[in-house]
mmCIF file of C-alpha atoms in Angstrom:
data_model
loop_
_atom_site.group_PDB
_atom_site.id
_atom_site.type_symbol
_atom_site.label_atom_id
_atom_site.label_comp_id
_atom_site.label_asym_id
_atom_site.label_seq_id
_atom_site.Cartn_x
_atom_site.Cartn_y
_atom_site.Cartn_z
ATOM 1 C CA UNK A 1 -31.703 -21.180 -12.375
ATOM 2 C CA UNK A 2 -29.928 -18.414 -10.820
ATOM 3 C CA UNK A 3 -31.645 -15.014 -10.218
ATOM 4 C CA UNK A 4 -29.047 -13.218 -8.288
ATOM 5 C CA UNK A 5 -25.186 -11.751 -9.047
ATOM 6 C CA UNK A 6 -22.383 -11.140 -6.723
ATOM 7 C CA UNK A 7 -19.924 -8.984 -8.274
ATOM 8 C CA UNK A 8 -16.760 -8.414 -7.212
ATOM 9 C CA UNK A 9 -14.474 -4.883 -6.646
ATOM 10 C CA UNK A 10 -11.200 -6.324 -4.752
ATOM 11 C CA UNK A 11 -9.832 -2.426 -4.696
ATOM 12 C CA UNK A 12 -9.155 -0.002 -1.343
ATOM 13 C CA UNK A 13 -7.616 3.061 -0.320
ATOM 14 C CA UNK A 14 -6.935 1.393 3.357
ATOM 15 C CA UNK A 15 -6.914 -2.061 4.254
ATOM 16 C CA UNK A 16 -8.591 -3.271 7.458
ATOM 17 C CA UNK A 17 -7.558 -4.778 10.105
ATOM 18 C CA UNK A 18 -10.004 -7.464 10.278
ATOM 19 C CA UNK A 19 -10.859 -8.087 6.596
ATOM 20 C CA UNK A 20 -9.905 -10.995 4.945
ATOM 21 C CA UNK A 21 -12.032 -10.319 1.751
ATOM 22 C CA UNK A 22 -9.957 -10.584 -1.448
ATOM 23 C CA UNK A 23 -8.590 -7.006 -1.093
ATOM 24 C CA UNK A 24 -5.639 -5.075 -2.754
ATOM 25 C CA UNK A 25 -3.960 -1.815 -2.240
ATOM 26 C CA UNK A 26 -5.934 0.527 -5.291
ATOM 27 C CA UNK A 27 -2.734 2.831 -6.064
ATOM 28 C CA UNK A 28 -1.302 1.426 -8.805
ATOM 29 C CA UNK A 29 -3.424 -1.393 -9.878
ATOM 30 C CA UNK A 30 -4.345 -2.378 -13.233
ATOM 31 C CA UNK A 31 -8.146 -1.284 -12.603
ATOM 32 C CA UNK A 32 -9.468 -0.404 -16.282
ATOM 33 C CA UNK A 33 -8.260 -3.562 -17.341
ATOM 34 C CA UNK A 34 -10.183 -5.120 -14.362
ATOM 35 C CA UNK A 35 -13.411 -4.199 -15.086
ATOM 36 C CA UNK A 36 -13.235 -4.553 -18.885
ATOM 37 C CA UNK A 37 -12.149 -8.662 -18.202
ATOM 38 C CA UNK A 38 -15.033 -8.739 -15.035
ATOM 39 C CA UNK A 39 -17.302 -7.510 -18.213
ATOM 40 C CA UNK A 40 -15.617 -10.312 -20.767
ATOM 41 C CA UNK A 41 -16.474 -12.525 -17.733
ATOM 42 C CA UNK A 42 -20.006 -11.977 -17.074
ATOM 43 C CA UNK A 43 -20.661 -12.065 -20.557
ATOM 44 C CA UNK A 44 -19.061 -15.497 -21.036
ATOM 45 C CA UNK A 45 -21.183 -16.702 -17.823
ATOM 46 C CA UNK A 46 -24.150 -15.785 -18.867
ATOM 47 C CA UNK A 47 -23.399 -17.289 -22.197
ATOM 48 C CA UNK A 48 -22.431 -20.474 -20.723
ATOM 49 C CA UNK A 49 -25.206 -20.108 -18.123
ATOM 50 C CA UNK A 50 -28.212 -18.883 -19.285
ATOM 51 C CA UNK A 51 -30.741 -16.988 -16.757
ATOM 52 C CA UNK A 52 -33.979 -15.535 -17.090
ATOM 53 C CA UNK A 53 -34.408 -12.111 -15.373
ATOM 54 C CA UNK A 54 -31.779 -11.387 -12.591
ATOM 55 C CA UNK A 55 -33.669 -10.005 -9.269
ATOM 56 C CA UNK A 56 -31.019 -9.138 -7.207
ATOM 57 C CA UNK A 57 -27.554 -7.383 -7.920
ATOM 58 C CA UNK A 58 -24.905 -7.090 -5.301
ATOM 59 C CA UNK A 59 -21.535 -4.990 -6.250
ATOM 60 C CA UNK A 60 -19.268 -5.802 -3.033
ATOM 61 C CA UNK A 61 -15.924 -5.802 -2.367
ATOM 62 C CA UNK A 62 -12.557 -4.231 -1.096
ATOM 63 C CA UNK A 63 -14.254 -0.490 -1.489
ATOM 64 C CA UNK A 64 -16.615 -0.394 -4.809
ATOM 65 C CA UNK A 65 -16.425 2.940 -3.950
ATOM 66 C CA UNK A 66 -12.766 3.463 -4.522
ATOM 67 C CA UNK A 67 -12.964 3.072 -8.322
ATOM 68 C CA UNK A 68 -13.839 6.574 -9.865
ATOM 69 C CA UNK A 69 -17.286 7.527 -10.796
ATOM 70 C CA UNK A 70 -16.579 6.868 -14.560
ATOM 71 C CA UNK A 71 -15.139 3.059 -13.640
ATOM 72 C CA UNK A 72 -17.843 2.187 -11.266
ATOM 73 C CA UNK A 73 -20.398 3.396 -14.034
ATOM 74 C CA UNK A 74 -18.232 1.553 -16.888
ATOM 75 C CA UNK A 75 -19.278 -1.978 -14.224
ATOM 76 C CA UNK A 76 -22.544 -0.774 -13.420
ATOM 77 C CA UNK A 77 -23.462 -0.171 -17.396
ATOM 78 C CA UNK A 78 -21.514 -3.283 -17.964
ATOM 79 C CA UNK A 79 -23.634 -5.456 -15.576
ATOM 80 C CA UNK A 80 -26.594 -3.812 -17.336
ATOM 81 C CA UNK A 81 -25.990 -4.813 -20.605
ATOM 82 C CA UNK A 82 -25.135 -8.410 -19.996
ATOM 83 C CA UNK A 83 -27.802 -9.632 -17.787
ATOM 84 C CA UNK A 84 -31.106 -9.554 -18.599
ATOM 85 C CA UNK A 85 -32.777 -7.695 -15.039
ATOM 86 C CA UNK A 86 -36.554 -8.059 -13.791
ATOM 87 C CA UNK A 87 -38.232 -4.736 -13.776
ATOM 88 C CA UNK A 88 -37.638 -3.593 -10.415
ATOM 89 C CA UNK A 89 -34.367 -5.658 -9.394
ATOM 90 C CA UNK A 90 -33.088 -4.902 -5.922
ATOM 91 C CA UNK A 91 -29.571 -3.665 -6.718
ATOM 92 C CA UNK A 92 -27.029 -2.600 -4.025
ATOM 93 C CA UNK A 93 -23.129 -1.485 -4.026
ATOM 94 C CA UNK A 94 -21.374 -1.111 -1.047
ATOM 95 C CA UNK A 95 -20.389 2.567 0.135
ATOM 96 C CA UNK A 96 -17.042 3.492 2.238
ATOM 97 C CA UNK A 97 -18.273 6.273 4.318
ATOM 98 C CA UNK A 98 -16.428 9.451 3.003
ATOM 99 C CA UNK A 99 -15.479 7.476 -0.251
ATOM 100 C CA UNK A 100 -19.016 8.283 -1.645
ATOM 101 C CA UNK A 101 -19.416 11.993 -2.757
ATOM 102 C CA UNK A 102 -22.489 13.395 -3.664
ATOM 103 C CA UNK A 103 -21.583 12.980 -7.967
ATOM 104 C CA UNK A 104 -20.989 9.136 -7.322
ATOM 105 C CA UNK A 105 -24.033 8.867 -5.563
ATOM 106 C CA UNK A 106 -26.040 10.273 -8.537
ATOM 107 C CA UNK A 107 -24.374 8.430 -10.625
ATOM 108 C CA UNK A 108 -25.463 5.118 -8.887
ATOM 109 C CA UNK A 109 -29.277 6.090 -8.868
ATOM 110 C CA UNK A 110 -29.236 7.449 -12.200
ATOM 111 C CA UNK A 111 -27.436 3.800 -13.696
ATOM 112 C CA UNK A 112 -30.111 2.277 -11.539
ATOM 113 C CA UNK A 113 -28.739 1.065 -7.852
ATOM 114 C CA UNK A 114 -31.537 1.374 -5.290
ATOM 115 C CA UNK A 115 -30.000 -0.527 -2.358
ATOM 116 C CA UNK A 116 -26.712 1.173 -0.268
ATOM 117 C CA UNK A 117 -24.568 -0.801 1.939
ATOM 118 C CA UNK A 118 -22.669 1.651 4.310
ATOM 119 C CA UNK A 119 -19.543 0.320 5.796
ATOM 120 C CA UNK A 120 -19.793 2.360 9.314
ATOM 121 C CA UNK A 121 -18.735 -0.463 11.562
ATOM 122 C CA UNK A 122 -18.637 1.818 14.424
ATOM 123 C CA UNK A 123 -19.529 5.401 15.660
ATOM 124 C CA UNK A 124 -16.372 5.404 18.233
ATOM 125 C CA UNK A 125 -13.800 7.572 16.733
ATOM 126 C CA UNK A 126 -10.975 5.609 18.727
ATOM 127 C CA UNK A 127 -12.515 2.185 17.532
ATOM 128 C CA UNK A 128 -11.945 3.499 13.694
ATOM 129 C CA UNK A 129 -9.183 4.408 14.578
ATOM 130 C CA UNK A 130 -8.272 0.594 15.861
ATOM 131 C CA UNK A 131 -10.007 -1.589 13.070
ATOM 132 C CA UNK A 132 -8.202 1.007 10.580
ATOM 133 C CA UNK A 133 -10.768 2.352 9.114
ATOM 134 C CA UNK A 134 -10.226 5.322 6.831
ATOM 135 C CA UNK A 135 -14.003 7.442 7.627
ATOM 136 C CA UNK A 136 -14.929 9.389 11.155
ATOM 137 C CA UNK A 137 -18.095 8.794 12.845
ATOM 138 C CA UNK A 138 -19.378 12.328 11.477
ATOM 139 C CA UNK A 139 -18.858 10.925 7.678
ATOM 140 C CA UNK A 140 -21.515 8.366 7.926
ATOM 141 C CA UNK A 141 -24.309 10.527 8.980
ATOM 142 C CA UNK A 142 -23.080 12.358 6.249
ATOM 143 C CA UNK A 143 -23.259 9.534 3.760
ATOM 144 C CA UNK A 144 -27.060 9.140 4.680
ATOM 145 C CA UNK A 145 -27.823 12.331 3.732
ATOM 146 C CA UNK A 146 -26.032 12.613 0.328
ATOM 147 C CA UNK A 147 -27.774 9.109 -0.073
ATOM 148 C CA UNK A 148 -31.236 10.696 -0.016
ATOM 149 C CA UNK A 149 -30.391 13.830 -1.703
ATOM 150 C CA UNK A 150 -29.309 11.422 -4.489
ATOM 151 C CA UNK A 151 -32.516 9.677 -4.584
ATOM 152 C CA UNK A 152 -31.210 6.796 -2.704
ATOM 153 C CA UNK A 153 -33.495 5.646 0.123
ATOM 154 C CA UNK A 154 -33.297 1.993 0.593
ATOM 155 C CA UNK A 155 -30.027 2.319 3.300
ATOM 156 C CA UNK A 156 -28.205 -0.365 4.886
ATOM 157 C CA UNK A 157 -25.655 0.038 7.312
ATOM 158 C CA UNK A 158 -22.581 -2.687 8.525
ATOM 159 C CA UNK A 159 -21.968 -2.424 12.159
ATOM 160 C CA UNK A 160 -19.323 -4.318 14.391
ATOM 161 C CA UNK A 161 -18.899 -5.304 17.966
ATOM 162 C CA UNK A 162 -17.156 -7.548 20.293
ATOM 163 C CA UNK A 163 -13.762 -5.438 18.723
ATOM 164 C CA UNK A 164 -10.395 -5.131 20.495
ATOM 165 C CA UNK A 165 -10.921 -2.844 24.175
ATOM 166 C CA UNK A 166 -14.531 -2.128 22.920
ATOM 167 C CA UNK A 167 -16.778 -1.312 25.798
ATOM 168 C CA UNK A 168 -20.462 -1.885 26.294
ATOM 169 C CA UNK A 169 -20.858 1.879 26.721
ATOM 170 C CA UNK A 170 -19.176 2.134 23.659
ATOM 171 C CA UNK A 171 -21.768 -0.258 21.696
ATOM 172 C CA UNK A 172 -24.632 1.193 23.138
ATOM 173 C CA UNK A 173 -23.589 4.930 22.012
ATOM 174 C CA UNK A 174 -22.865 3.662 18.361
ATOM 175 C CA UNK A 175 -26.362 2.070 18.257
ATOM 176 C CA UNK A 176 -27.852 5.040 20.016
ATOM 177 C CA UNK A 177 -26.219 6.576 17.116
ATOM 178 C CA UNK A 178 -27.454 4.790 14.053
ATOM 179 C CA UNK A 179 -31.187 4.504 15.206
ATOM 180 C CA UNK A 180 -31.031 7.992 14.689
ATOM 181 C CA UNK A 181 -30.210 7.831 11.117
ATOM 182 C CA UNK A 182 -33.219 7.584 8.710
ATOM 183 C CA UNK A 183 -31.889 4.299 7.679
ATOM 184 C CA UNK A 184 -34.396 0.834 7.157
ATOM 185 C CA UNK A 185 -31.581 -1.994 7.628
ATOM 186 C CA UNK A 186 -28.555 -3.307 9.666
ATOM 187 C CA UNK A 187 -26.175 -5.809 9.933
ATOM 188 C CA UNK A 188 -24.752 -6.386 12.705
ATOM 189 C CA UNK A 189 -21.366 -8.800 12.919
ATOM 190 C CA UNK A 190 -19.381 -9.542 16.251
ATOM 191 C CA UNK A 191 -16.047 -9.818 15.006
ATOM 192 C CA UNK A 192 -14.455 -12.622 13.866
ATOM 193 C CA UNK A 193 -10.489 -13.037 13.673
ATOM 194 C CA UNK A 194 -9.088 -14.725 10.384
ATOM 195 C CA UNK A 195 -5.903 -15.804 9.022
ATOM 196 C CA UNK A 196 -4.090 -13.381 6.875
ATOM 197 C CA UNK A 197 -5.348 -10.339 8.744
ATOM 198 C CA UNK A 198 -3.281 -7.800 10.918
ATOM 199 C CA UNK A 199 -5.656 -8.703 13.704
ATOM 200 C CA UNK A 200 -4.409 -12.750 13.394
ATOM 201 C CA UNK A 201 -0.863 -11.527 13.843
ATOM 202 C CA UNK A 202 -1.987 -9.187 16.636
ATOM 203 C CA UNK A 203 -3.872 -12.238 17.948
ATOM 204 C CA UNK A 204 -1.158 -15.121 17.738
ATOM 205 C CA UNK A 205 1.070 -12.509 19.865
ATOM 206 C CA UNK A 206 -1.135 -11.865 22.636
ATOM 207 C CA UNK A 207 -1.855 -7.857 21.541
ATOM 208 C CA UNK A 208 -5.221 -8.240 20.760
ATOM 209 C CA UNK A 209 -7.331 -7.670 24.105
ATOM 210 C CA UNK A 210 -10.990 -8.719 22.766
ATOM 211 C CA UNK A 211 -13.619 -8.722 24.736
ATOM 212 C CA UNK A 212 -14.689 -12.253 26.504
ATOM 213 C CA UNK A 213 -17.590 -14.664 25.289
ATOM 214 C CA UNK A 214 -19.747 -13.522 27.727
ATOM 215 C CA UNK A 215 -19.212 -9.136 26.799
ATOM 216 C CA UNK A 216 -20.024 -10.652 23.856
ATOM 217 C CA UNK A 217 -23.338 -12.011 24.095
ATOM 218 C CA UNK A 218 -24.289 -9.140 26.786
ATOM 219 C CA UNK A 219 -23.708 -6.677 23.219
ATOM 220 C CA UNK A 220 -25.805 -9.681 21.275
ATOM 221 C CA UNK A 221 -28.780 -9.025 23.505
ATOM 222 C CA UNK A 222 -28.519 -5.668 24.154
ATOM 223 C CA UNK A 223 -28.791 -4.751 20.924
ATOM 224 C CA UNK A 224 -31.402 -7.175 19.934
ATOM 225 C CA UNK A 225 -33.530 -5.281 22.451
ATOM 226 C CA UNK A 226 -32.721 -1.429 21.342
ATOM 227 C CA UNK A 227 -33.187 -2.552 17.525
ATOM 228 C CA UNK A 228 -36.978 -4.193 18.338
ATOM 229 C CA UNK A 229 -37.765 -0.764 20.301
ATOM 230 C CA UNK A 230 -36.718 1.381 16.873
ATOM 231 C CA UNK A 231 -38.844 -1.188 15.233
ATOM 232 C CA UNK A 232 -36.146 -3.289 13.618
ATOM 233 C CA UNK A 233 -36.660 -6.621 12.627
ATOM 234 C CA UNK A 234 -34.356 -8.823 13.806
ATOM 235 C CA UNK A 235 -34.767 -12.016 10.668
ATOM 236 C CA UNK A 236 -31.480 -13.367 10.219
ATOM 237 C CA UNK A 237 -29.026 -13.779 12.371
ATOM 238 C CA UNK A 238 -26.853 -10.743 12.126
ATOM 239 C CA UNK A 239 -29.773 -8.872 10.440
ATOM 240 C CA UNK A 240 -32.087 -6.461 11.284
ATOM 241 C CA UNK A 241 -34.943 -4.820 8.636
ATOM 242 C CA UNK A 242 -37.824 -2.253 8.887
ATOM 243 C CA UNK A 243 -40.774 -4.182 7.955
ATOM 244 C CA UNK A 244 -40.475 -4.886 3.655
ATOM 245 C CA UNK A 245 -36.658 -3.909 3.862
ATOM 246 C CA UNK A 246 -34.731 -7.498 4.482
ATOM 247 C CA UNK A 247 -32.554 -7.912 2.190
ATOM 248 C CA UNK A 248 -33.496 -9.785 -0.874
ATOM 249 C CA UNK A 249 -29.835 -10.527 -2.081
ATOM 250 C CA UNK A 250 -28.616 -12.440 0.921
ATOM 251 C CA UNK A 251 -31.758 -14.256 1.072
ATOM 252 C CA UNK A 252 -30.561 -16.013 -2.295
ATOM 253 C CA UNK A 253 -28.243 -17.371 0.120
ATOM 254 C CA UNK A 254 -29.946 -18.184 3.323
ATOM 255 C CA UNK A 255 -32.649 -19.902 1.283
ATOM 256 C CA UNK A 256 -29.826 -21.958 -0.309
ATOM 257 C CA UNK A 257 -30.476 -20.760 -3.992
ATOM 258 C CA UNK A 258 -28.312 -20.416 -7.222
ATOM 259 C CA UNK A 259 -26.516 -17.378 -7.882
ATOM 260 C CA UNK A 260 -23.797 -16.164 -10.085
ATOM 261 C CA UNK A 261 -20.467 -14.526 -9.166
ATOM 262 C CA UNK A 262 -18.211 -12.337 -10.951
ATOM 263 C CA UNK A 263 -14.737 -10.844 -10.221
ATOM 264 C CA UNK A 264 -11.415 -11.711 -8.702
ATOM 265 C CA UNK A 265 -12.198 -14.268 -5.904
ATOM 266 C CA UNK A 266 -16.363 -14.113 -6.338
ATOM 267 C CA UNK A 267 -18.096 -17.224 -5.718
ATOM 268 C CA UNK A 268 -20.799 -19.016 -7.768
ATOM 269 C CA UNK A 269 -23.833 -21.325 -7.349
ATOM 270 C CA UNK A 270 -25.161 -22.697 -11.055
ATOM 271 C CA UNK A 271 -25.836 -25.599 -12.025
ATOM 272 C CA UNK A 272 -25.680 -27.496 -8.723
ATOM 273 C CA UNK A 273 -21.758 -26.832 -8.865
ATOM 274 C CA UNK A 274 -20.233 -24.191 -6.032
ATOM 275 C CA UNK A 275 -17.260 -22.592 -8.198
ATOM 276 C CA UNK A 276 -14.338 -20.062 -6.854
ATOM 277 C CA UNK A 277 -13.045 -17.706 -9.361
ATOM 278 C CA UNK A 278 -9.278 -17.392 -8.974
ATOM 279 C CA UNK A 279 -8.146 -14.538 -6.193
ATOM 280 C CA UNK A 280 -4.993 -12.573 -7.190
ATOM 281 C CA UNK A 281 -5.519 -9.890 -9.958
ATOM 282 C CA UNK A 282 -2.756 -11.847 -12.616
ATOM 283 C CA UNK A 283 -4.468 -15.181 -12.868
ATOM 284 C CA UNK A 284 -7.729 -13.921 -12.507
ATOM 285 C CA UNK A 285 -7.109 -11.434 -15.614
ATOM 286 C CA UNK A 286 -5.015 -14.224 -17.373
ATOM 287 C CA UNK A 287 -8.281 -16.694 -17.487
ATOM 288 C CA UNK A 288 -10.452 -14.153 -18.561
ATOM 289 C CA UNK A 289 -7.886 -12.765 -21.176
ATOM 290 C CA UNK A 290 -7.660 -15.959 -22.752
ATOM 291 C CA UNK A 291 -11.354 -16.619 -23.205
ATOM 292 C CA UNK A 292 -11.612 -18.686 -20.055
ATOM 293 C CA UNK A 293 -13.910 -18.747 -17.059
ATOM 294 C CA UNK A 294 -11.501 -18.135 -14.575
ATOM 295 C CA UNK A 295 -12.585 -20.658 -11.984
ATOM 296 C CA UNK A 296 -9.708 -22.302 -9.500
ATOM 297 C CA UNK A 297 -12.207 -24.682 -8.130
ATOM 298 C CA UNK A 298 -15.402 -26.521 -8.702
ATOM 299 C CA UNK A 299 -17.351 -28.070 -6.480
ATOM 300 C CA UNK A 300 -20.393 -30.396 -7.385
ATOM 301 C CA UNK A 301 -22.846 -30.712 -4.318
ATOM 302 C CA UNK A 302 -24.390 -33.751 -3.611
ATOM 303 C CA UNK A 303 -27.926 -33.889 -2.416
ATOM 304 C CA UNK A 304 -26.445 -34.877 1.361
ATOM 305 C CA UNK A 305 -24.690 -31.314 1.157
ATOM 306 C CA UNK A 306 -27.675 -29.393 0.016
ATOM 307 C CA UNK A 307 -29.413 -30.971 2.575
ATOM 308 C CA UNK A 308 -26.648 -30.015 5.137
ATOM 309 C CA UNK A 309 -26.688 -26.280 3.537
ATOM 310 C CA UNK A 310 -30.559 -26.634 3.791
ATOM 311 C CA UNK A 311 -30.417 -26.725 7.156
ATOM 312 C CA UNK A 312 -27.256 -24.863 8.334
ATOM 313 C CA UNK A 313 -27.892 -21.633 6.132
ATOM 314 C CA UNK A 314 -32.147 -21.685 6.681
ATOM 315 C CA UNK A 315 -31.756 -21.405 10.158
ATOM 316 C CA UNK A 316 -30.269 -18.598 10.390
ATOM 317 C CA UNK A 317 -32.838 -17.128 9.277
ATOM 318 C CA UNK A 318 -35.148 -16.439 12.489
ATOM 319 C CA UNK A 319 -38.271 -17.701 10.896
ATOM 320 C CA UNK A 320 -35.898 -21.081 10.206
ATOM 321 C CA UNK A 321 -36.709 -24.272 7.582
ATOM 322 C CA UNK A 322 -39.834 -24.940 6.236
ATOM 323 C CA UNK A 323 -40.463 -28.286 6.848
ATOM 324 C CA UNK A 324 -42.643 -28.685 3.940
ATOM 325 C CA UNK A 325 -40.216 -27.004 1.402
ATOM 326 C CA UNK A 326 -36.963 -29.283 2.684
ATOM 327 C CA UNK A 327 -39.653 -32.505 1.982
ATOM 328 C CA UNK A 328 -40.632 -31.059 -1.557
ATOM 329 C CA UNK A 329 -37.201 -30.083 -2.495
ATOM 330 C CA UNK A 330 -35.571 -33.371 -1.292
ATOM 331 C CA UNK A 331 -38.609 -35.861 -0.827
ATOM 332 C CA UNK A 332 -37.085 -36.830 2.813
ATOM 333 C CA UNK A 333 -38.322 -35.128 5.958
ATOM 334 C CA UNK A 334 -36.096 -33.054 7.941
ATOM 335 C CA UNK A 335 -36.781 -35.641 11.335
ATOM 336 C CA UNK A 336 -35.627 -38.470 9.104
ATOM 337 C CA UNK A 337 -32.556 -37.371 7.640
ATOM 338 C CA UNK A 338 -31.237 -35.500 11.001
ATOM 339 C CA UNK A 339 -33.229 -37.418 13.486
ATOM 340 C CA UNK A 340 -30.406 -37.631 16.342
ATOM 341 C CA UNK A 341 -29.160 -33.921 15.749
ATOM 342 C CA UNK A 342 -33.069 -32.574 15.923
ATOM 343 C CA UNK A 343 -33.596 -34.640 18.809
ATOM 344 C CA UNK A 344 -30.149 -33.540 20.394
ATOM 345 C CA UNK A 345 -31.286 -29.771 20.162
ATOM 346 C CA UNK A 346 -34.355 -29.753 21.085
ATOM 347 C CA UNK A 347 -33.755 -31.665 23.796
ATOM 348 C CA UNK A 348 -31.025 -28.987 24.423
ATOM 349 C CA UNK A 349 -33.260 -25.586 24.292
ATOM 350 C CA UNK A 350 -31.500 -24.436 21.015
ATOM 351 C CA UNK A 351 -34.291 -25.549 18.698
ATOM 352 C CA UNK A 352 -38.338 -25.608 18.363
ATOM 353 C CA UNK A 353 -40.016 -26.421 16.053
ATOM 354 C CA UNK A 354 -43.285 -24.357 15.546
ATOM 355 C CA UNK A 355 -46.305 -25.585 13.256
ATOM 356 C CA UNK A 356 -44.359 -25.945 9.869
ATOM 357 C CA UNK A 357 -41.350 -24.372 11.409
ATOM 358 C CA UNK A 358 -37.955 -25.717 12.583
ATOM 359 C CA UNK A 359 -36.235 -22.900 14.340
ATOM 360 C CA UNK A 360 -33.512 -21.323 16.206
ATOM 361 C CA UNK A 361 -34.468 -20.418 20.254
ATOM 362 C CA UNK A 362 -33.562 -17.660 21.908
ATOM 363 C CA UNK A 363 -30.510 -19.160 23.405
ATOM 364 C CA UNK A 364 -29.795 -21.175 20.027
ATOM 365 C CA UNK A 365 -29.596 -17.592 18.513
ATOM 366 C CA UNK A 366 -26.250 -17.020 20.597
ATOM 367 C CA UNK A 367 -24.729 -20.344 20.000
ATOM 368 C CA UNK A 368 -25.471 -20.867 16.232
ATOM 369 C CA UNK A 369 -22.078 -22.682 15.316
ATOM 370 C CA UNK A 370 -22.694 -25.349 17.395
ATOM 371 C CA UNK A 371 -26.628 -25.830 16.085
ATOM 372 C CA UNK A 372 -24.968 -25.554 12.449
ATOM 373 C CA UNK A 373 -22.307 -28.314 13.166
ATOM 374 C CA UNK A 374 -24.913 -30.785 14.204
ATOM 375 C CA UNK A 375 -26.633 -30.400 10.674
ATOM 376 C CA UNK A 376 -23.303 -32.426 9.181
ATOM 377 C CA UNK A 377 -24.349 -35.633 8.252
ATOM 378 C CA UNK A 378 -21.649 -38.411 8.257
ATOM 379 C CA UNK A 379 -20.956 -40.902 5.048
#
């Protein structure tokens, strides 16, 4: 039974470079209309998909922030009044640095948000100015403190590296930067180049000088290191948490658990089926309009794919599988069902396993794709 929702804003005042989220432009955009169907929506899921109390709430997008206070409370109150929420539900919207003012911010803690995701991706004013991002580094410091004032003090911040001409001086400034900021999480992405982005097209012509594998990793480590000195966390990944602070919403997915989705292009987890809600604005809003869930795909997953997503999304969590749980949940052990692939691993330094623990090393932290692709099982 799902206990966590994804909703979905797909509005922004500036499109990034990298993104390939299911984004439009915000200026001129049907947006009341929007968020009245994303409330039919929800109401029809939950209808069709009963829950019992939701614990985690995640409003991402495009820019949540872009809609005007009165249309992000309109979704906020909406998501309220539709789902019934545990008492202290971790509940977080994503912030564009400068798009957040201090009224919004009240706003969110007074409708009950108590989670910020801050969008800062870098303190380099050049590097903004490269990803397109529409904020200067001043603006996120700024963000923090509005954030507080508002009564806002759970704080997560988005950072990026590995990005086009970005220098290790560079990365270690911005994280000088952001351990300064009275913050208790980050996530911390190198970047990734996907289709339909400006940075693909940049890419496929030779314009995009990126830094090389091994930059890469140096930026990996290095800031593995200067997190654990600010005393950081590091439990997932690309995740980093003051001790209590990891973040409860993404560990729906990590620990391979049901969730629902709302929203032009969300995805959903209920009912052992994956589902992906149609992406452009006109078919999404043309489901929904006529009383349908607006769904463009459904996927049933079979209990080899759990046991695949078992594996490939628990480790990247640094703590990895439980043993144990993967034998109660699927009555097969974990060195039955992937005996070559464990074997393969370990044998290769990118795995241990550890009491009840199957884990990610050191180096199998830096070369997680190829762990991950082991964990496919063939028919």
């Amino acid at each position: 039974m799902p206990k966590s929702l994804y909703v979905h804003v797909p509005f922004c005042e500036q499109i990034c470079h990298y993104c390939d989220f299911n984004k439009f432009y915000l200026k001129n955009q049907p947006v009341d209309e929007y968020l009245e169907l994303c409330r039919q929506e929800m109401e029809h899921t939950i209808s069709t998909f009963p829950s019992g109390p939701v614990s985690t709430i995640y409003v991402g997008g495009g820019t949540p922030t872009s809609l005007s206070t009165e249309q992000l409370k309109f979704l906020l109150e909406s998501i309220k009044n539709t789902f019934p929420l545990e008492a202290d539900p971790e509940w977080t919207v994503e912030v564009n640095p400068g798009s957040a003012e201090e009224e919004k911010l009240a706003m969110l803690q007074e409708t009950g948000v108590n989670r910020l995701s801050i969008g800062a991706q870098t303190f380099d004013k050049d590097l903004l100015k490269t990803i397109n991002r529409d904020h200067q580094p001043g603006d996120i410091e700024t963000t923090v403190e509005l954030s507080h004032k508002a009564g806002i003090h759970n704080l997560s911040v988005d950072m990026m590296f590995g990005l086009p001409n970005q220098t290790m001086e560079q990365w270690t400034d911005s994280l000088l930067e952001i351990t300064r900021l009275p913050i208790q999480h980050i996530s911390a992405y190198s970047l990734k180049v996907e289709e339909k982005t400006v940075f693909y097209q940049l890419l496929r012509k030779g314009k995009l000088p990126l830094p090389g594998e091994e930059s890469e990793a140096a930026m990996y480590e290095y800031m593995q290191e200067k997190l654990q000195e600010h005393q950081f966390v590091h439990y997932e990944i690309s995740n980093f948490a003051k001790e209590g602070y990891e973040s409860r919403h993404n560990l729906t997915y990590w620990n391979n658990q049901e969730y629902y989705g709302a929203g032009a292009g969300a995805h959903s987890y209920t009912d052992g089926v994956r589902r992906v809600n149609h992406g452009p604005l006109p078919k999404y809003m043309k489901a929904v309009s006529e009383n349908r869930l607006p769904y463009l795909e459904e996927h049933p997953v079979s209990i080899k794919e759990q046991m695949e997503e078992q594996m490939f999304m628990g480790l990247r969590k640094l703590e990895g599988v439980s043993l144990k749980e993967f034998h109660n949940r699927f009555g097969r052990q974990v060195t039955d069902v992937f005996e070559g692939a464990v074997q393969h691993l370990l044998n290769r330094g990118l795995l241990e396993i550890s009491g009840d623990r199957i884990k990610l090393t050191k180096n199998g932290l830096l070369l997680g794709n190829e762990v991950f692709e082991q964990f496919l099982l063939t028919d």
